[in-house]
mmCIF file of C-alpha atoms and ligand atoms in Angstrom:
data_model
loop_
_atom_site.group_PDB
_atom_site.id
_atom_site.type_symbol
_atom_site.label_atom_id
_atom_site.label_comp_id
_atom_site.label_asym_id
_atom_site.label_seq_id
_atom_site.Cartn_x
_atom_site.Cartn_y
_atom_site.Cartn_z
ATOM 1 C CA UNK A 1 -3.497 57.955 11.655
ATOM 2 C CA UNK A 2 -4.904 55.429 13.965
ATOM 3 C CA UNK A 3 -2.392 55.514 16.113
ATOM 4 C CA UNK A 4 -2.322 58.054 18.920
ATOM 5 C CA UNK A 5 -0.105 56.970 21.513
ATOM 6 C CA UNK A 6 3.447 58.528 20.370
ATOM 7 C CA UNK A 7 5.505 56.342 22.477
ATOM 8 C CA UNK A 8 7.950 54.376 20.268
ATOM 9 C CA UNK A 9 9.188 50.740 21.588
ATOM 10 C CA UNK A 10 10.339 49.849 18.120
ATOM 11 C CA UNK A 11 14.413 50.790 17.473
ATOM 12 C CA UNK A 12 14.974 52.431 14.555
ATOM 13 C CA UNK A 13 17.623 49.965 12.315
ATOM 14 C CA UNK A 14 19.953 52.718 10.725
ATOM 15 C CA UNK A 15 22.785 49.696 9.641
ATOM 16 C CA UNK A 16 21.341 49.621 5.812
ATOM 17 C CA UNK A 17 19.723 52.782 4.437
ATOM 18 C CA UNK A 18 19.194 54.090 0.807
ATOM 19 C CA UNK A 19 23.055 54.831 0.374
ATOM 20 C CA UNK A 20 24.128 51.236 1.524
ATOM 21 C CA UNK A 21 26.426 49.616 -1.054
ATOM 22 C CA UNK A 22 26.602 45.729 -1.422
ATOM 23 C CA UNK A 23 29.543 42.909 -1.787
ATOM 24 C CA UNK A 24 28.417 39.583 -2.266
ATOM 25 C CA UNK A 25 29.503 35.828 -1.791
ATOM 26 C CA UNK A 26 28.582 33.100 -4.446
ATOM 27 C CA UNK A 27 29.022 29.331 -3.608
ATOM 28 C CA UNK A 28 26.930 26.111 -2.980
ATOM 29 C CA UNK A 29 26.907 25.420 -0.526
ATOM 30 C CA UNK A 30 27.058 28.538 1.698
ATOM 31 C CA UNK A 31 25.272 28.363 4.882
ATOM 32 C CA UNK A 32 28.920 27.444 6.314
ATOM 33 C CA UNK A 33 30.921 30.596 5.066
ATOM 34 C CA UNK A 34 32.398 33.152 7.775
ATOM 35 C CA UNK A 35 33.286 35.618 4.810
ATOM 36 C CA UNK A 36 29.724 38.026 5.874
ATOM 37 C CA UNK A 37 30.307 37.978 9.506
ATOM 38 C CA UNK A 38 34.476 38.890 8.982
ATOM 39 C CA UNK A 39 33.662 41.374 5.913
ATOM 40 C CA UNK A 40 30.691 42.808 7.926
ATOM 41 C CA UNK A 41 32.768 43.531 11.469
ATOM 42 C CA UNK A 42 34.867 44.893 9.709
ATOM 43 C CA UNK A 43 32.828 47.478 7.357
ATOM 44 C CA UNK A 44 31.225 48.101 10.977
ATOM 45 C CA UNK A 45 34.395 48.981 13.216
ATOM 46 C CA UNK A 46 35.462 51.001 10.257
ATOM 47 C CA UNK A 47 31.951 52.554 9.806
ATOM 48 C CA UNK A 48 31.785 51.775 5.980
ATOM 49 C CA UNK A 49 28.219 51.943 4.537
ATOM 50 C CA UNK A 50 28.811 48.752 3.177
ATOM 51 C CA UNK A 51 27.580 45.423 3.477
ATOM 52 C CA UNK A 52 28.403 41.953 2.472
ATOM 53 C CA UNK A 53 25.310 39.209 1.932
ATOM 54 C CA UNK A 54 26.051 35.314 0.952
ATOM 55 C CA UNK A 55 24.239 33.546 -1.868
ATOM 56 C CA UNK A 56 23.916 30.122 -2.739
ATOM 57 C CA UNK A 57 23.282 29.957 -6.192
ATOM 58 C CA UNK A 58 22.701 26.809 -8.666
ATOM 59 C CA UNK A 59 25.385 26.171 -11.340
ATOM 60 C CA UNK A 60 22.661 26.959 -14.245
ATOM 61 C CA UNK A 61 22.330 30.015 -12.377
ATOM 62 C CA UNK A 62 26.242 31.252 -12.275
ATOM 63 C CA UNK A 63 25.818 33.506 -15.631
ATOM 64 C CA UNK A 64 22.621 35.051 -14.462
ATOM 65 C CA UNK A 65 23.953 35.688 -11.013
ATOM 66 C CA UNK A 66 26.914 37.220 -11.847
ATOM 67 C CA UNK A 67 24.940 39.665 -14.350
ATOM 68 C CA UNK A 68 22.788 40.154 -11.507
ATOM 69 C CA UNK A 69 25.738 41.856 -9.680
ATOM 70 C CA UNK A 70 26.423 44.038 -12.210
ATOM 71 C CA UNK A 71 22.973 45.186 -13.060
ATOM 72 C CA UNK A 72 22.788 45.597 -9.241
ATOM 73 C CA UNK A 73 25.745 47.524 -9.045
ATOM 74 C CA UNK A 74 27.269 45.603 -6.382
ATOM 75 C CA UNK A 75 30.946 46.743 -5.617
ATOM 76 C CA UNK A 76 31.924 43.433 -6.280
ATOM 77 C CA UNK A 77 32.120 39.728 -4.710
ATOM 78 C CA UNK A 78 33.706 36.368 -3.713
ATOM 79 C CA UNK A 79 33.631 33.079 -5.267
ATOM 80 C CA UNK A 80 33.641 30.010 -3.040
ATOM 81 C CA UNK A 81 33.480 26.623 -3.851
ATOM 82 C CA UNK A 82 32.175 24.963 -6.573
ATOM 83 C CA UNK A 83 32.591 27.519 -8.922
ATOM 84 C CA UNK A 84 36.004 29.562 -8.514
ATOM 85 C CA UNK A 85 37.173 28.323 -11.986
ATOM 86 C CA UNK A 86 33.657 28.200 -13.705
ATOM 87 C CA UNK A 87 33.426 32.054 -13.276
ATOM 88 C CA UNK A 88 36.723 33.117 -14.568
ATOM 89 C CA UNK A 89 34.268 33.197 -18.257
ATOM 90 C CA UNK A 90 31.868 35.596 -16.849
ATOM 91 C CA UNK A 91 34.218 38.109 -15.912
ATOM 92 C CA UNK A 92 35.677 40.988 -18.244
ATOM 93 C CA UNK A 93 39.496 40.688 -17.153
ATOM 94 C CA UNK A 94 41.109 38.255 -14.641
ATOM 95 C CA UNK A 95 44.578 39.303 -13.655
ATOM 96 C CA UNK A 96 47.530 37.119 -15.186
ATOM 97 C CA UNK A 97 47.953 35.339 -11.748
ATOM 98 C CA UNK A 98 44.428 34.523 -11.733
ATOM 99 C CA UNK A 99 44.923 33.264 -15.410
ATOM 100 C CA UNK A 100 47.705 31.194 -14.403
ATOM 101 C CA UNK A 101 46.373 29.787 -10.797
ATOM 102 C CA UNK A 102 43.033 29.046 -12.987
ATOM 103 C CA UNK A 103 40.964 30.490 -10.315
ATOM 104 C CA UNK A 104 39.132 33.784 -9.367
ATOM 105 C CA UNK A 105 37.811 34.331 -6.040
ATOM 106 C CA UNK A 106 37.436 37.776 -5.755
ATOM 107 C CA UNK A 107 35.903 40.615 -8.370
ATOM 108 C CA UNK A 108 35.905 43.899 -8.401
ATOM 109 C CA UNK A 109 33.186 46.084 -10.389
ATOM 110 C CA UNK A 110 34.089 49.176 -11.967
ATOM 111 C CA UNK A 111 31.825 51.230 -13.624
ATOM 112 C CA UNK A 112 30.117 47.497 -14.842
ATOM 113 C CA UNK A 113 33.154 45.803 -15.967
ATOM 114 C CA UNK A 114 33.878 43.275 -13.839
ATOM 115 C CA UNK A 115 37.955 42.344 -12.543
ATOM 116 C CA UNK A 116 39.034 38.869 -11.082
ATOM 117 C CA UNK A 117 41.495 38.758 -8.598
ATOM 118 C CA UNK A 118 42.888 35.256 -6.831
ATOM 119 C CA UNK A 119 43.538 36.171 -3.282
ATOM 120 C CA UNK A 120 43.496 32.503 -2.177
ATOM 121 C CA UNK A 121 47.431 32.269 -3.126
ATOM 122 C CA UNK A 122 48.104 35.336 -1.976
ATOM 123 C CA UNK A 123 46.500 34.616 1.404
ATOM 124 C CA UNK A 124 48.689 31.609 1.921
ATOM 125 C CA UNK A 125 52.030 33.552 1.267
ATOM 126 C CA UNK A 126 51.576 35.822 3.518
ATOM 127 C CA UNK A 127 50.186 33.557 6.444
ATOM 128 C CA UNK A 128 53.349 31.059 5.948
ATOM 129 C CA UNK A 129 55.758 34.046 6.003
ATOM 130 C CA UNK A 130 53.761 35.224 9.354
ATOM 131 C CA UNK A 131 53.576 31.726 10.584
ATOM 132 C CA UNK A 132 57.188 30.353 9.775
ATOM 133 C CA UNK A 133 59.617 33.497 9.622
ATOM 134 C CA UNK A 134 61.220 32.617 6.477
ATOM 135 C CA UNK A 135 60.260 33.233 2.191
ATOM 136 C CA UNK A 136 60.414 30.444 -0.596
ATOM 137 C CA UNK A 137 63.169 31.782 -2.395
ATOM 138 C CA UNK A 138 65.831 29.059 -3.265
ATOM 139 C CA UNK A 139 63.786 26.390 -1.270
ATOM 140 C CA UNK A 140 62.963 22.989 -2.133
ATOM 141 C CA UNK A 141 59.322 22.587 -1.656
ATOM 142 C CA UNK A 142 57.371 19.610 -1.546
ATOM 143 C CA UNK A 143 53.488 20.050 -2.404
ATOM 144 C CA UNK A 144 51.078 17.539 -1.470
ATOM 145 C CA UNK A 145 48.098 17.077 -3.721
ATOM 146 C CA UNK A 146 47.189 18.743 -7.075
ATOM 147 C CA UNK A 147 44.035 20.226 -7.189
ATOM 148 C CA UNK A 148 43.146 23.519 -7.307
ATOM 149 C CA UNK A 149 44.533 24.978 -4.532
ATOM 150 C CA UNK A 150 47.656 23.106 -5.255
ATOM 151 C CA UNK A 151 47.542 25.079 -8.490
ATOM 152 C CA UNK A 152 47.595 27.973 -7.179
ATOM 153 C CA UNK A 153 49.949 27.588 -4.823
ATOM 154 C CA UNK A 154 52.609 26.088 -6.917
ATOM 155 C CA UNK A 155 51.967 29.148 -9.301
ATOM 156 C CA UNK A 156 52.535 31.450 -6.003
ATOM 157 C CA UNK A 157 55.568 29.196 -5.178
ATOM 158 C CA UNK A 158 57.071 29.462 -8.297
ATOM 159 C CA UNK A 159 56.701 33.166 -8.641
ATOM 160 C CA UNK A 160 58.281 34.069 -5.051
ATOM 161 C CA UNK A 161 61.642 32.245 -6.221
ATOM 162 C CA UNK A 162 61.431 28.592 -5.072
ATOM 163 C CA UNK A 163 64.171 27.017 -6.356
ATOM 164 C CA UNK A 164 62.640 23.559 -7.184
ATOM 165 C CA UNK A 165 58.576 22.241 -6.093
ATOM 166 C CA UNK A 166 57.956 18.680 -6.138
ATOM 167 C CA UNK A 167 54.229 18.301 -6.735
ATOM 168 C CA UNK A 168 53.314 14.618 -5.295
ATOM 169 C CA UNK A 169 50.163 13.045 -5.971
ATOM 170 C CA UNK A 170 48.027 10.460 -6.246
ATOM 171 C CA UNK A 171 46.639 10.865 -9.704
ATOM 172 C CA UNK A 172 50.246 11.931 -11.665
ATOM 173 C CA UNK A 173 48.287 12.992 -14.246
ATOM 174 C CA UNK A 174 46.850 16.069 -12.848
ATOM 175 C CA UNK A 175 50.783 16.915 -11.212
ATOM 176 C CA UNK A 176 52.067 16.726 -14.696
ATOM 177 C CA UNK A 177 49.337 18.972 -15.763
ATOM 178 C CA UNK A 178 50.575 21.559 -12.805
ATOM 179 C CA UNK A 179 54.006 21.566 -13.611
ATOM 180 C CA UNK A 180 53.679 22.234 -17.619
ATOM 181 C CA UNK A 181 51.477 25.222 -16.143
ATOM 182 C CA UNK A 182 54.533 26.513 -13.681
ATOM 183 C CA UNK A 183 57.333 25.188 -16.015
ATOM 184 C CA UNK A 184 55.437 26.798 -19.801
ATOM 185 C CA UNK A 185 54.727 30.331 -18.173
ATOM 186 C CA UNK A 186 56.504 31.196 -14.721
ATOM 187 C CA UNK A 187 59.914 29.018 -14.887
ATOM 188 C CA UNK A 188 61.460 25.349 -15.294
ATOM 189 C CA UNK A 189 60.784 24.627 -11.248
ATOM 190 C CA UNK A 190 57.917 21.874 -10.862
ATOM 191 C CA UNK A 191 58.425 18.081 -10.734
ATOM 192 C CA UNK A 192 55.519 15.782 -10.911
ATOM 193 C CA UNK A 193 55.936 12.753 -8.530
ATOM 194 C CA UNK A 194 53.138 9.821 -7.756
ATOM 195 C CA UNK A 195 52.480 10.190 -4.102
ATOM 196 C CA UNK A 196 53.535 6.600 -3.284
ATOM 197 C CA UNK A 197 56.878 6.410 -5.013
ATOM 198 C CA UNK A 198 60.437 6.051 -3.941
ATOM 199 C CA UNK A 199 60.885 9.552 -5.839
ATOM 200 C CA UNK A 200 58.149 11.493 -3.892
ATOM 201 C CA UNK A 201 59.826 10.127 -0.646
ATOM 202 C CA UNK A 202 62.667 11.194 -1.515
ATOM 203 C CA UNK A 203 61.741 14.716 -2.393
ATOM 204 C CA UNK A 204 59.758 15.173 0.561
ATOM 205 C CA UNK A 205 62.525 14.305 2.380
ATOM 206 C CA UNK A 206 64.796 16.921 1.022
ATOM 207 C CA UNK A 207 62.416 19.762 1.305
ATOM 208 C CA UNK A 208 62.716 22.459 3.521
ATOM 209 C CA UNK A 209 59.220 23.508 3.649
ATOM 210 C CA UNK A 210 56.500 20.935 2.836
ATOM 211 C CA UNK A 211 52.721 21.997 2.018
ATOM 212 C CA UNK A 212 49.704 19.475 2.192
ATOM 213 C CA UNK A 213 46.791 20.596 -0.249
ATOM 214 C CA UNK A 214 44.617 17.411 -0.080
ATOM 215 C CA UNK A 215 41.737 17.597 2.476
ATOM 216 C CA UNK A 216 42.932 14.274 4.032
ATOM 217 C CA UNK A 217 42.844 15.068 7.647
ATOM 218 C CA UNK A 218 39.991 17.871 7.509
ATOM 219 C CA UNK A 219 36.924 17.342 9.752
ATOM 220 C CA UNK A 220 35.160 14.737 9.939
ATOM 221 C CA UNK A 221 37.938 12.432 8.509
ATOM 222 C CA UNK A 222 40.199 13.718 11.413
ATOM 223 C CA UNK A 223 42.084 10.155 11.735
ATOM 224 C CA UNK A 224 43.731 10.552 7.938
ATOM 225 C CA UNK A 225 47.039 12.002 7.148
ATOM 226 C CA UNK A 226 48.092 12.376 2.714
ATOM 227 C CA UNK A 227 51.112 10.041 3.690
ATOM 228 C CA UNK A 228 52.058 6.803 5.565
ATOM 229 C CA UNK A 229 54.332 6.098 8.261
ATOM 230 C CA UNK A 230 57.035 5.607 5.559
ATOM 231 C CA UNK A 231 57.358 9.561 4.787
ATOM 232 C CA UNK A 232 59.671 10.910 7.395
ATOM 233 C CA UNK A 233 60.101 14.512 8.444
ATOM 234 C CA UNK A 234 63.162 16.023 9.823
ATOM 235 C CA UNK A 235 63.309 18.903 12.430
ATOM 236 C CA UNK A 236 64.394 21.721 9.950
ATOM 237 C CA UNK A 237 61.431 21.302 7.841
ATOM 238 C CA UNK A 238 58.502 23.525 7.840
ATOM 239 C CA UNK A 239 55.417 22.415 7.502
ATOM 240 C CA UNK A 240 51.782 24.021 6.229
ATOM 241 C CA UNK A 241 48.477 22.657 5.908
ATOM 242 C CA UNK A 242 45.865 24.462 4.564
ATOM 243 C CA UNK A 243 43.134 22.995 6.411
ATOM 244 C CA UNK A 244 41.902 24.896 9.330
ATOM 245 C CA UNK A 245 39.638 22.474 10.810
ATOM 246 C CA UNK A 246 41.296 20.657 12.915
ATOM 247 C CA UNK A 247 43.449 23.389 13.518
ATOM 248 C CA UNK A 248 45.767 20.888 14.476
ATOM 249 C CA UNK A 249 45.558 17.847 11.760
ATOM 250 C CA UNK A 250 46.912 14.505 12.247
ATOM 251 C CA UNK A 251 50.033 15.500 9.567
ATOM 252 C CA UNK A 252 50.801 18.371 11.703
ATOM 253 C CA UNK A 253 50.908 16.579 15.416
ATOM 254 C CA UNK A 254 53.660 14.073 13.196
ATOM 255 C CA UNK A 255 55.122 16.920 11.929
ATOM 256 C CA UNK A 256 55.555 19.013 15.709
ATOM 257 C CA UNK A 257 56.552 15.168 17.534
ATOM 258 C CA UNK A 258 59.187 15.429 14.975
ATOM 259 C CA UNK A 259 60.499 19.016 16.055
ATOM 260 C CA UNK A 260 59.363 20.617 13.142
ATOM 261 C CA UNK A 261 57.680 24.229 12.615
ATOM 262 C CA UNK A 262 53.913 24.204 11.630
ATOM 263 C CA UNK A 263 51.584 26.395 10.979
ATOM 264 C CA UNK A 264 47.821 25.552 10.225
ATOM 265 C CA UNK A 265 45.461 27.362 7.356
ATOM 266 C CA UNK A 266 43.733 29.880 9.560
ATOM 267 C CA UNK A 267 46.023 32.586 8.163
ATOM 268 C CA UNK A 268 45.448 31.885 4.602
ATOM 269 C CA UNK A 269 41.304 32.011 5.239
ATOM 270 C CA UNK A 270 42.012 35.303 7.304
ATOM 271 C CA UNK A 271 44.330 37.016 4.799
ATOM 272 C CA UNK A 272 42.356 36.087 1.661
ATOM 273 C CA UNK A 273 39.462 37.607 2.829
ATOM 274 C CA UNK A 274 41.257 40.630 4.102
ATOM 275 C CA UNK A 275 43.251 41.315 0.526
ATOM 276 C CA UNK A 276 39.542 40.638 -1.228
ATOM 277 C CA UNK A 277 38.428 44.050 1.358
ATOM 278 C CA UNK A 278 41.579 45.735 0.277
ATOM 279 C CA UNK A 279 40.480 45.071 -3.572
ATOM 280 C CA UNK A 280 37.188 46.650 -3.498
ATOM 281 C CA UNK A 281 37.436 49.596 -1.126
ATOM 282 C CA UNK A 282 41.067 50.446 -1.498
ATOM 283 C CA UNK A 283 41.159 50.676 2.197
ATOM 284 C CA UNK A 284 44.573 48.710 3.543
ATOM 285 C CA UNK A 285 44.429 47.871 7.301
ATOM 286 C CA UNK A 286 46.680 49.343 9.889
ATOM 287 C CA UNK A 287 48.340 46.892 12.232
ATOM 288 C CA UNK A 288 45.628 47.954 14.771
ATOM 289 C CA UNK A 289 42.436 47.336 13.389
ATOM 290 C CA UNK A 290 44.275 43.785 11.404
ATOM 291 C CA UNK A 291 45.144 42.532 14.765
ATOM 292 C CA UNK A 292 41.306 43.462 16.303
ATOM 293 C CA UNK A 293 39.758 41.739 13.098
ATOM 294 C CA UNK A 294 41.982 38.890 13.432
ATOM 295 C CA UNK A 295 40.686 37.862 17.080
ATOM 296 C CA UNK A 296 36.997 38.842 15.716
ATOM 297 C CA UNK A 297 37.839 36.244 12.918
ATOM 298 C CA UNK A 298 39.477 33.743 15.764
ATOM 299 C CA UNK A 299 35.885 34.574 17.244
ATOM 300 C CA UNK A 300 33.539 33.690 14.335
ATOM 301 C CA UNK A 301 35.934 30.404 14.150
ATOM 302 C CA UNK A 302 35.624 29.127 17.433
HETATM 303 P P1 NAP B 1 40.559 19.452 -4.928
HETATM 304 O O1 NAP B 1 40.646 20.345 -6.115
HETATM 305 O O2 NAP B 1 39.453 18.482 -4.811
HETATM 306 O O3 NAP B 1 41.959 18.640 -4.847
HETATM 307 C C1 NAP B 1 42.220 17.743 -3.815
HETATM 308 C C2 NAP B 1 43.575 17.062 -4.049
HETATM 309 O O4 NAP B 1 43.861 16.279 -2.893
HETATM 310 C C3 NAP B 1 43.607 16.123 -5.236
HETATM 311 O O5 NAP B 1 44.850 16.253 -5.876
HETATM 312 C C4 NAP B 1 43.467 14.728 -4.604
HETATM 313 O O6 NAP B 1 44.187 13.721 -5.274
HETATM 314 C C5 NAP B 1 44.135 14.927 -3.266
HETATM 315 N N1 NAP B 1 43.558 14.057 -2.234
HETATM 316 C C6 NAP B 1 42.273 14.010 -1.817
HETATM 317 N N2 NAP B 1 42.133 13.133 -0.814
HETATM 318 C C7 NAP B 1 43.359 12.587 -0.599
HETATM 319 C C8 NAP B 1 43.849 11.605 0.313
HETATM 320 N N3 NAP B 1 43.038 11.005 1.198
HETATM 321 N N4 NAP B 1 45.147 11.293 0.260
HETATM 322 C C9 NAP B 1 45.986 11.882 -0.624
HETATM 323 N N5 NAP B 1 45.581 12.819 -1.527
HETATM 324 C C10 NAP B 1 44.277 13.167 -1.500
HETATM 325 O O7 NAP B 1 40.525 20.306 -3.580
HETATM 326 P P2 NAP B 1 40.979 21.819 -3.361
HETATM 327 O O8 NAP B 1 39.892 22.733 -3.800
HETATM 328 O O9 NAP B 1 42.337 22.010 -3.900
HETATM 329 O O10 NAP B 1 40.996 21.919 -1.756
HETATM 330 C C11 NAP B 1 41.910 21.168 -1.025
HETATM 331 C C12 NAP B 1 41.865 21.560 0.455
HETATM 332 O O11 NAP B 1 42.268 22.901 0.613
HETATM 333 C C13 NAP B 1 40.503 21.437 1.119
HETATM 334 O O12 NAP B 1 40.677 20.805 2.364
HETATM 335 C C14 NAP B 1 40.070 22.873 1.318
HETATM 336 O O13 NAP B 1 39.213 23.053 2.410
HETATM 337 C C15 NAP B 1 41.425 23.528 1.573
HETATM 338 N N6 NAP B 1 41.446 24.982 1.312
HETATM 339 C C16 NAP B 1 41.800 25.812 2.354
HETATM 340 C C17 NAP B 1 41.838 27.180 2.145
HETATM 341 C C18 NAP B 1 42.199 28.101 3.281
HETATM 342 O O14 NAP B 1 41.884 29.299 3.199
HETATM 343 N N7 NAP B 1 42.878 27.642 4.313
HETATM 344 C C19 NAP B 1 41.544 27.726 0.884
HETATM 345 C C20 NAP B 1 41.216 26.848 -0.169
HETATM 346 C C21 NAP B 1 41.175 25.469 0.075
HETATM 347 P P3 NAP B 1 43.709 13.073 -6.675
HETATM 348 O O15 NAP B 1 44.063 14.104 -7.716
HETATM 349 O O16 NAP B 1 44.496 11.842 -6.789
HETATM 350 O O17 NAP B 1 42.225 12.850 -6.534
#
């Protein structure tokens, strides 16, 4: 060797060796996503020989990426925007929920057959039970927006016993087209209403637990709210938005000068991402180590 002098300044990187096993992320974009920094504390506290890479992959690419996790042998990955309904057809079974919410964002390989999970709707239930204190069963629940987390959602809502969910929106269309979904396969619960109606102001004002979907009020449009002036809350109602940047939005400061209970979409990024771990290692969290990996999430958010 040409090298003589055996001193070593170089550390030796142990964190991925020949045993390593991989998780992915697909989106596009992808830069943004916290999912490898949350996944990869956590494999770390918990000393799992696993790690979790992001890729942004083209939508011409989708088939030949998700082949590429199989033939790779990845234990499985997330889907993040655009393409959490597009893969659903790549994938050898997606769970009924999944079927119904018409979104996968989680898969699991086993032995190269490939399971889709939606842990988006899943995520939310649990961080508005955390955040608010109270279920859906027998409530009134007015959704805001109908896209596809709205879908999935009202799906979730609808399975956990709501009693009635008013689905208002700007484009009817696409509300009718959620509530045959709910109404054909979970039960006779969903209304459609056109977000600027006497009906949706009606039905918002009778809910006890109202959920904005739309993105109006997300960063940088900070200033917008999904309803006027003319939509009035009352201090029993509990309110959600799934954004999570502003934690605060505009429709939650009316909701708090109002008196009511709110609670913001951190949870439902937190939780999603920690059922999607439970999925592919089998490994459920103690209280512990799901309180320490919350405040590392808080971390990566700030
Ligand atoms: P999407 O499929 O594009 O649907 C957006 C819906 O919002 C549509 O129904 C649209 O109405 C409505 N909308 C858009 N702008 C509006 C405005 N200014 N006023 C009133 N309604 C408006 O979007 P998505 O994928 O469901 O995502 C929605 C939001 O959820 C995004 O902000 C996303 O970041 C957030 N999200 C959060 C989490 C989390 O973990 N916290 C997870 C998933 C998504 P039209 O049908 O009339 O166009």
């Amino acid at each position: 060797m040409p090298f003589k002098n055996s001193e070593v300044n170089m550390q030796v990187d142990n964190r991925v060796t020949g045993k390593t096993r991989l998780i992915g992320v697909i989106g596009n974009p992808i830069a943004h996503s916290i999912s490898p920094q949350l996944h990869n504390t956590i494999c770390s506290h918990l000393n799992l020989d696993l790690v979790y890479v992001p890729f942004r992959v083209e939508r011409n690419d989708l088939e030949q990426a998700i082949k590429g996790f199989k033939a790779l042998n990845f234990i499985g990955f997330n889907i993040t925007i655009p393409y959490k309904k597009d893969v659903m057809k790549y994938i050898d079974e997606n769970t009924k929920e999944a079927l119904l919410m018409g979104a996968v964002n989680t898969v699991k390989n086993i032995d190269g057959r490939l399971y889709g999970y939606n842990t988006d709707a899943e995520g939310f239930s649990r961080s508005f039970k955390e955040g608010s204190g109270i279920s859906f069963r027998e409530r009134e629940i007015a959704l805001l927006g109908a896209g596809g987390t709205a879908r999935a959602i009202a799906v979730k809502l609808a399975l956990e016993g709501a009693r009635k969910i008013n689905i208002l929106n700007r484009t009817i269309s696409k509300a009718e087209e959620i509530t045959e979904i709910v109404n054909n396969n979970v039960k006779p619960v969903a209304y459609a209403h056109l977000l600027e109606s006497v009906t949706a102001r009606e039905a918002f004002a009778r809910s006890s637990v109202i959920i904005n979907t739309t993105p109006a009020g997300m960063h940088p449009d900070i200033d917008s709210c999904p309803v006027g002036n003319d939509f009035e809350f009352s201090p029993e109602q509990i309110v959600y938005d799934v954004i999570y940047n502003p934690v605060k939005t505009r429709f939650l400061h009316r909701a708090e000068e109002k008196g009511c209970k709110t609670v913001n979409g951190l949870g439902m990024l937190f939780y999603q991402g920690i059922y999607a771990f439970e999925i592919w290692t089998g490994i459920r969290l103690d209280d512990e180590t799901l309180k320490e990996s919350y405040k590392s999430f808080l971390t990566i958010m700030a």
